[in-house]
Amino acid sequence: MVNSSNIKLLNELNCETLDRLQHVLSRLDQRSYTTTNPKGNASIGQHVRHTLEFYQCLLSATEVVNYDQRKRDILIESSPEHAGTVLKEIQHQLSEESFEKQLSLETEVSADADKIIRLPSSYSRELFYVLEHAIHHMALIRVLIKDQLPDFDLEDGFGVAYSTLAYRDQQANA
């Protein structure tokens, strides 16, 4: 059973993760944000858009969450300023959510449009999923930044899973 303190913690962790992303966004120029990197066949902006839209899907879900049917807002991927505004809106919504709710996860399991499954889930489970999903895409953003902007200063924990950070800390203190 998930209690409200667990949801509060998950909301805080998501907001902290989004703060790290916002810090990077605020220092990127338009060109760096929108340039498609041939190594990853995507831009930083595309990864940011993808990440934020998963949050939007979850936060707008009432009974069913379907990340495949997200609205693809091209302005998020083309404007770091707009992405920052959307990010702040998501953080505000997260700070107001404090209760568990049952959800169903609906997802396509192949490229065939008729292969869709629905699984039982919950707000807290999906909140943990979008956190891990955000960190994963931040790791990809980290690779793009290191390739495109070698002098760009990134904090050591940007795009690194919390479990990896804890493990590294444990190893350093052993």
PDB file of C-alpha atoms in Angstrom:
ATOM      1  CA  MET A   1       0.000   0.000   0.000  1.00  0.00           C
ATOM      2  CA  VAL A   2       1.327   3.419  -0.958  1.00  0.00           C
ATOM      3  CA  ASN A   3       0.753   6.261   1.430  1.00  0.00           C
ATOM      4  CA  SER A   4       0.782   9.977   0.759  1.00  0.00           C
ATOM      5  CA  SER A   5       4.328  10.367   2.130  1.00  0.00           C
ATOM      6  CA  ASN A   6       5.610   8.026  -0.600  1.00  0.00           C
ATOM      7  CA  ILE A   7       3.860  10.071  -3.270  1.00  0.00           C
ATOM      8  CA  LYS A   8       5.225  13.243  -1.714  1.00  0.00           C
ATOM      9  CA  LEU A   9       8.754  11.798  -1.892  1.00  0.00           C
ATOM     10  CA  LEU A  10       8.288  10.699  -5.514  1.00  0.00           C
ATOM     11  CA  ASN A  11       6.955  14.145  -6.404  1.00  0.00           C
ATOM     12  CA  GLU A  12       9.972  15.772  -4.733  1.00  0.00           C
ATOM     13  CA  LEU A  13      12.420  13.481  -6.554  1.00  0.00           C
ATOM     14  CA  ASN A  14      10.729  14.229  -9.862  1.00  0.00           C
ATOM     15  CA  CYS A  15      10.882  17.963  -9.162  1.00  0.00           C
ATOM     16  CA  GLU A  16      14.578  17.718  -8.215  1.00  0.00           C
ATOM     17  CA  THR A  17      15.305  15.820 -11.422  1.00  0.00           C
ATOM     18  CA  LEU A  18      13.414  18.406 -13.459  1.00  0.00           C
ATOM     19  CA  ASP A  19      15.366  21.160 -11.650  1.00  0.00           C
ATOM     20  CA  ARG A  20      18.576  19.577 -12.949  1.00  0.00           C
ATOM     21  CA  LEU A  21      17.142  19.541 -16.449  1.00  0.00           C
ATOM     22  CA  GLN A  22      15.990  23.165 -16.117  1.00  0.00           C
ATOM     23  CA  HIS A  23      19.486  24.203 -15.030  1.00  0.00           C
ATOM     24  CA  VAL A  24      20.889  22.751 -18.252  1.00  0.00           C
ATOM     25  CA  LEU A  25      18.098  24.205 -20.413  1.00  0.00           C
ATOM     26  CA  SER A  26      18.718  27.682 -19.054  1.00  0.00           C
ATOM     27  CA  ARG A  27      22.311  27.561 -20.326  1.00  0.00           C
ATOM     28  CA  LEU A  28      21.704  26.182 -23.818  1.00  0.00           C
ATOM     29  CA  ASP A  29      21.353  28.395 -26.853  1.00  0.00           C
ATOM     30  CA  GLN A  30      18.767  27.718 -29.551  1.00  0.00           C
ATOM     31  CA  ARG A  31      21.253  26.180 -31.975  1.00  0.00           C
ATOM     32  CA  SER A  32      22.726  23.750 -29.446  1.00  0.00           C
ATOM     33  CA  TYR A  33      19.230  22.793 -28.290  1.00  0.00           C
ATOM     34  CA  THR A  34      17.869  22.058 -31.771  1.00  0.00           C
ATOM     35  CA  THR A  35      20.866  20.582 -33.617  1.00  0.00           C
ATOM     36  CA  THR A  36      20.290  16.941 -34.508  1.00  0.00           C
ATOM     37  CA  ASN A  37      23.303  14.889 -33.536  1.00  0.00           C
ATOM     38  CA  PRO A  38      24.074  12.198 -36.124  1.00  0.00           C
ATOM     39  CA  LYS A  39      25.311   9.830 -33.403  1.00  0.00           C
ATOM     40  CA  GLY A  40      21.933   9.733 -31.714  1.00  0.00           C
ATOM     41  CA  ASN A  41      19.773  10.890 -34.628  1.00  0.00           C
ATOM     42  CA  ALA A  42      18.046  13.327 -32.269  1.00  0.00           C
ATOM     43  CA  SER A  43      18.473  16.760 -30.771  1.00  0.00           C
ATOM     44  CA  ILE A  44      18.598  17.723 -27.121  1.00  0.00           C
ATOM     45  CA  GLY A  45      15.248  19.429 -27.682  1.00  0.00           C
ATOM     46  CA  GLN A  46      13.671  16.234 -28.987  1.00  0.00           C
ATOM     47  CA  HIS A  47      14.763  14.359 -25.861  1.00  0.00           C
ATOM     48  CA  VAL A  48      13.413  17.145 -23.648  1.00  0.00           C
ATOM     49  CA  ARG A  49      10.083  17.192 -25.493  1.00  0.00           C
ATOM     50  CA  HIS A  50       9.757  13.423 -25.234  1.00  0.00           C
ATOM     51  CA  THR A  51      10.532  13.511 -21.515  1.00  0.00           C
ATOM     52  CA  LEU A  52       8.136  16.333 -20.661  1.00  0.00           C
ATOM     53  CA  GLU A  53       5.302  14.841 -22.686  1.00  0.00           C
ATOM     54  CA  PHE A  54       5.429  11.668 -20.603  1.00  0.00           C
ATOM     55  CA  TYR A  55       4.863  13.806 -17.506  1.00  0.00           C
ATOM     56  CA  GLN A  56       1.993  15.589 -19.246  1.00  0.00           C
ATOM     57  CA  CYS A  57       0.377  12.244 -20.110  1.00  0.00           C
ATOM     58  CA  LEU A  58       0.558  11.046 -16.533  1.00  0.00           C
ATOM     59  CA  LEU A  59      -0.621  14.287 -14.970  1.00  0.00           C
ATOM     60  CA  SER A  60      -3.617  14.537 -17.292  1.00  0.00           C
ATOM     61  CA  ALA A  61      -4.661  10.884 -16.884  1.00  0.00           C
ATOM     62  CA  THR A  62      -7.832  10.192 -14.960  1.00  0.00           C
ATOM     63  CA  GLU A  63      -8.285   6.451 -15.451  1.00  0.00           C
ATOM     64  CA  VAL A  64      -6.002   5.410 -18.313  1.00  0.00           C
ATOM     65  CA  VAL A  65      -2.498   6.607 -19.118  1.00  0.00           C
ATOM     66  CA  ASN A  66      -1.219   6.001 -22.638  1.00  0.00           C
ATOM     67  CA  TYR A  67       2.228   7.444 -23.345  1.00  0.00           C
ATOM     68  CA  ASP A  68       1.970   6.391 -27.004  1.00  0.00           C
ATOM     69  CA  GLN A  69      -0.874   8.857 -27.574  1.00  0.00           C
ATOM     70  CA  ARG A  70       0.944  11.877 -26.195  1.00  0.00           C
ATOM     71  CA  LYS A  71       0.576  15.236 -27.889  1.00  0.00           C
ATOM     72  CA  ARG A  72       3.806  16.059 -29.642  1.00  0.00           C
ATOM     73  CA  ASP A  73       4.416  19.764 -29.063  1.00  0.00           C
ATOM     74  CA  ILE A  74       7.124  20.751 -31.545  1.00  0.00           C
ATOM     75  CA  LEU A  75       7.562  24.097 -29.762  1.00  0.00           C
ATOM     76  CA  ILE A  76       9.001  22.235 -26.751  1.00  0.00           C
ATOM     77  CA  GLU A  77      11.738  20.730 -28.919  1.00  0.00           C
ATOM     78  CA  SER A  78      12.478  23.951 -30.799  1.00  0.00           C
ATOM     79  CA  SER A  79      12.516  26.468 -27.939  1.00  0.00           C
ATOM     80  CA  PRO A  80      14.466  25.920 -24.713  1.00  0.00           C
ATOM     81  CA  GLU A  81      12.535  28.836 -23.195  1.00  0.00           C
ATOM     82  CA  HIS A  82       9.163  27.242 -23.957  1.00  0.00           C
ATOM     83  CA  ALA A  83      10.454  23.906 -22.675  1.00  0.00           C
ATOM     84  CA  GLY A  84      11.431  25.649 -19.432  1.00  0.00           C
ATOM     85  CA  THR A  85       7.934  27.097 -19.091  1.00  0.00           C
ATOM     86  CA  VAL A  86       6.321  23.687 -19.645  1.00  0.00           C
ATOM     87  CA  LEU A  87       8.773  22.127 -17.189  1.00  0.00           C
ATOM     88  CA  LYS A  88       7.790  24.646 -14.494  1.00  0.00           C
ATOM     89  CA  GLU A  89       4.089  23.913 -15.127  1.00  0.00           C
ATOM     90  CA  ILE A  90       4.767  20.208 -14.648  1.00  0.00           C
ATOM     91  CA  GLN A  91       6.631  20.881 -11.400  1.00  0.00           C
ATOM     92  CA  HIS A  92       3.712  22.971 -10.169  1.00  0.00           C
ATOM     93  CA  GLN A  93       1.276  20.163 -10.956  1.00  0.00           C
ATOM     94  CA  LEU A  94       3.517  17.627  -9.230  1.00  0.00           C
ATOM     95  CA  SER A  95       3.641  19.772  -6.101  1.00  0.00           C
ATOM     96  CA  GLU A  96      -0.169  19.706  -5.934  1.00  0.00           C
ATOM     97  CA  GLU A  97      -0.621  15.928  -6.364  1.00  0.00           C
ATOM     98  CA  SER A  98      -0.729  14.112  -3.052  1.00  0.00           C
ATOM     99  CA  PHE A  99      -3.055  11.146  -3.374  1.00  0.00           C
ATOM    100  CA  GLU A 100      -2.861   7.690  -4.852  1.00  0.00           C
ATOM    101  CA  LYS A 101      -5.192   6.721  -7.649  1.00  0.00           C
ATOM    102  CA  GLN A 102      -5.585   3.548  -9.594  1.00  0.00           C
ATOM    103  CA  LEU A 103      -4.791   3.783 -13.288  1.00  0.00           C
ATOM    104  CA  SER A 104      -4.594   1.476 -16.237  1.00  0.00           C
ATOM    105  CA  LEU A 105      -1.569   1.634 -18.491  1.00  0.00           C
ATOM    106  CA  GLU A 106      -2.500   1.263 -22.135  1.00  0.00           C
ATOM    107  CA  THR A 107       0.338   0.666 -24.561  1.00  0.00           C
ATOM    108  CA  GLU A 108       1.133  -0.572 -28.031  1.00  0.00           C
ATOM    109  CA  VAL A 109       3.222  -3.727 -27.878  1.00  0.00           C
ATOM    110  CA  SER A 110       4.210  -3.786 -31.543  1.00  0.00           C
ATOM    111  CA  ALA A 111       4.125  -1.592 -34.630  1.00  0.00           C
ATOM    112  CA  ASP A 112       0.730  -3.114 -35.445  1.00  0.00           C
ATOM    113  CA  ALA A 113      -1.897  -0.648 -34.297  1.00  0.00           C
ATOM    114  CA  ASP A 114      -4.195  -3.488 -33.258  1.00  0.00           C
ATOM    115  CA  LYS A 115      -1.775  -4.887 -30.669  1.00  0.00           C
ATOM    116  CA  ILE A 116      -2.608  -2.792 -27.640  1.00  0.00           C
ATOM    117  CA  ILE A 117      -2.651  -4.082 -24.094  1.00  0.00           C
ATOM    118  CA  ARG A 118      -4.039  -2.591 -20.910  1.00  0.00           C
ATOM    119  CA  LEU A 119      -2.373  -3.297 -17.571  1.00  0.00           C
ATOM    120  CA  PRO A 120      -3.339  -2.329 -14.034  1.00  0.00           C
ATOM    121  CA  SER A 121      -1.147   0.384 -12.564  1.00  0.00           C
ATOM    122  CA  SER A 122      -1.264   3.284 -10.160  1.00  0.00           C
ATOM    123  CA  TYR A 123      -0.279   6.920  -9.986  1.00  0.00           C
ATOM    124  CA  SER A 124       2.727   6.147  -7.762  1.00  0.00           C
ATOM    125  CA  ARG A 125       3.971   3.367 -10.054  1.00  0.00           C
ATOM    126  CA  GLU A 126       3.717   5.615 -13.101  1.00  0.00           C
ATOM    127  CA  LEU A 127       5.287   8.497 -11.181  1.00  0.00           C
ATOM    128  CA  PHE A 128       8.292   6.281 -10.517  1.00  0.00           C
ATOM    129  CA  TYR A 129       8.329   5.266 -14.194  1.00  0.00           C
ATOM    130  CA  VAL A 130       8.395   8.852 -15.490  1.00  0.00           C
ATOM    131  CA  LEU A 131      11.208   9.630 -13.024  1.00  0.00           C
ATOM    132  CA  GLU A 132      13.340   6.771 -14.362  1.00  0.00           C
ATOM    133  CA  HIS A 133      12.355   7.666 -17.934  1.00  0.00           C
ATOM    134  CA  ALA A 134      13.443  11.289 -17.381  1.00  0.00           C
ATOM    135  CA  ILE A 135      16.801  10.221 -15.948  1.00  0.00           C
ATOM    136  CA  HIS A 136      17.330   7.874 -18.904  1.00  0.00           C
ATOM    137  CA  HIS A 137      16.727  10.675 -21.409  1.00  0.00           C
ATOM    138  CA  MET A 138      18.897  13.035 -19.389  1.00  0.00           C
ATOM    139  CA  ALA A 139      21.690  10.461 -19.766  1.00  0.00           C
ATOM    140  CA  LEU A 140      21.184  10.629 -23.527  1.00  0.00           C
ATOM    141  CA  ILE A 141      21.180  14.434 -23.340  1.00  0.00           C
ATOM    142  CA  ARG A 142      24.446  14.210 -21.393  1.00  0.00           C
ATOM    143  CA  VAL A 143      26.027  12.217 -24.238  1.00  0.00           C
ATOM    144  CA  LEU A 144      24.815  14.771 -26.801  1.00  0.00           C
ATOM    145  CA  ILE A 145      26.121  17.698 -24.757  1.00  0.00           C
ATOM    146  CA  LYS A 146      29.511  16.075 -24.209  1.00  0.00           C
ATOM    147  CA  ASP A 147      29.762  15.441 -27.953  1.00  0.00           C
ATOM    148  CA  GLN A 148      28.490  18.821 -29.175  1.00  0.00           C
ATOM    149  CA  LEU A 149      29.663  21.096 -26.355  1.00  0.00           C
ATOM    150  CA  PRO A 150      32.771  19.570 -24.752  1.00  0.00           C
ATOM    151  CA  ASP A 151      33.335  22.624 -22.525  1.00  0.00           C
ATOM    152  CA  PHE A 152      29.763  22.661 -21.180  1.00  0.00           C
ATOM    153  CA  ASP A 153      29.802  22.137 -17.412  1.00  0.00           C
ATOM    154  CA  LEU A 154      27.421  19.369 -16.337  1.00  0.00           C
ATOM    155  CA  GLU A 155      26.973  18.294 -12.733  1.00  0.00           C
ATOM    156  CA  ASP A 156      28.294  14.799 -12.078  1.00  0.00           C
ATOM    157  CA  GLY A 157      24.858  13.373 -11.270  1.00  0.00           C
ATOM    158  CA  PHE A 158      23.067  14.680 -14.369  1.00  0.00           C
ATOM    159  CA  GLY A 159      21.444  11.720 -16.113  1.00  0.00           C
ATOM    160  CA  VAL A 160      22.621   9.187 -13.551  1.00  0.00           C
ATOM    161  CA  ALA A 161      20.147   6.917 -11.756  1.00  0.00           C
ATOM    162  CA  TYR A 162      19.729   7.438  -8.020  1.00  0.00           C
ATOM    163  CA  SER A 163      20.735   3.815  -7.394  1.00  0.00           C
ATOM    164  CA  THR A 164      23.968   4.364  -9.345  1.00  0.00           C
ATOM    165  CA  LEU A 165      24.738   7.526  -7.380  1.00  0.00           C
ATOM    166  CA  ALA A 166      24.150   5.642  -4.116  1.00  0.00           C
ATOM    167  CA  TYR A 167      26.382   2.781  -5.272  1.00  0.00           C
ATOM    168  CA  ARG A 168      29.166   5.170  -6.277  1.00  0.00           C
ATOM    169  CA  ASP A 169      28.911   6.913  -2.923  1.00  0.00           C
ATOM    170  CA  GLN A 170      29.039   3.575  -1.103  1.00  0.00           C
ATOM    171  CA  GLN A 171      32.124   2.521  -3.079  1.00  0.00           C
ATOM    172  CA  ALA A 172      33.859   5.834  -2.426  1.00  0.00           C
ATOM    173  CA  ASN A 173      33.257   5.487   1.318  1.00  0.00           C
ATOM    174  CA  ALA A 174      34.206   1.793   1.553  1.00  0.00           C
TER     175      ALA A 174
END
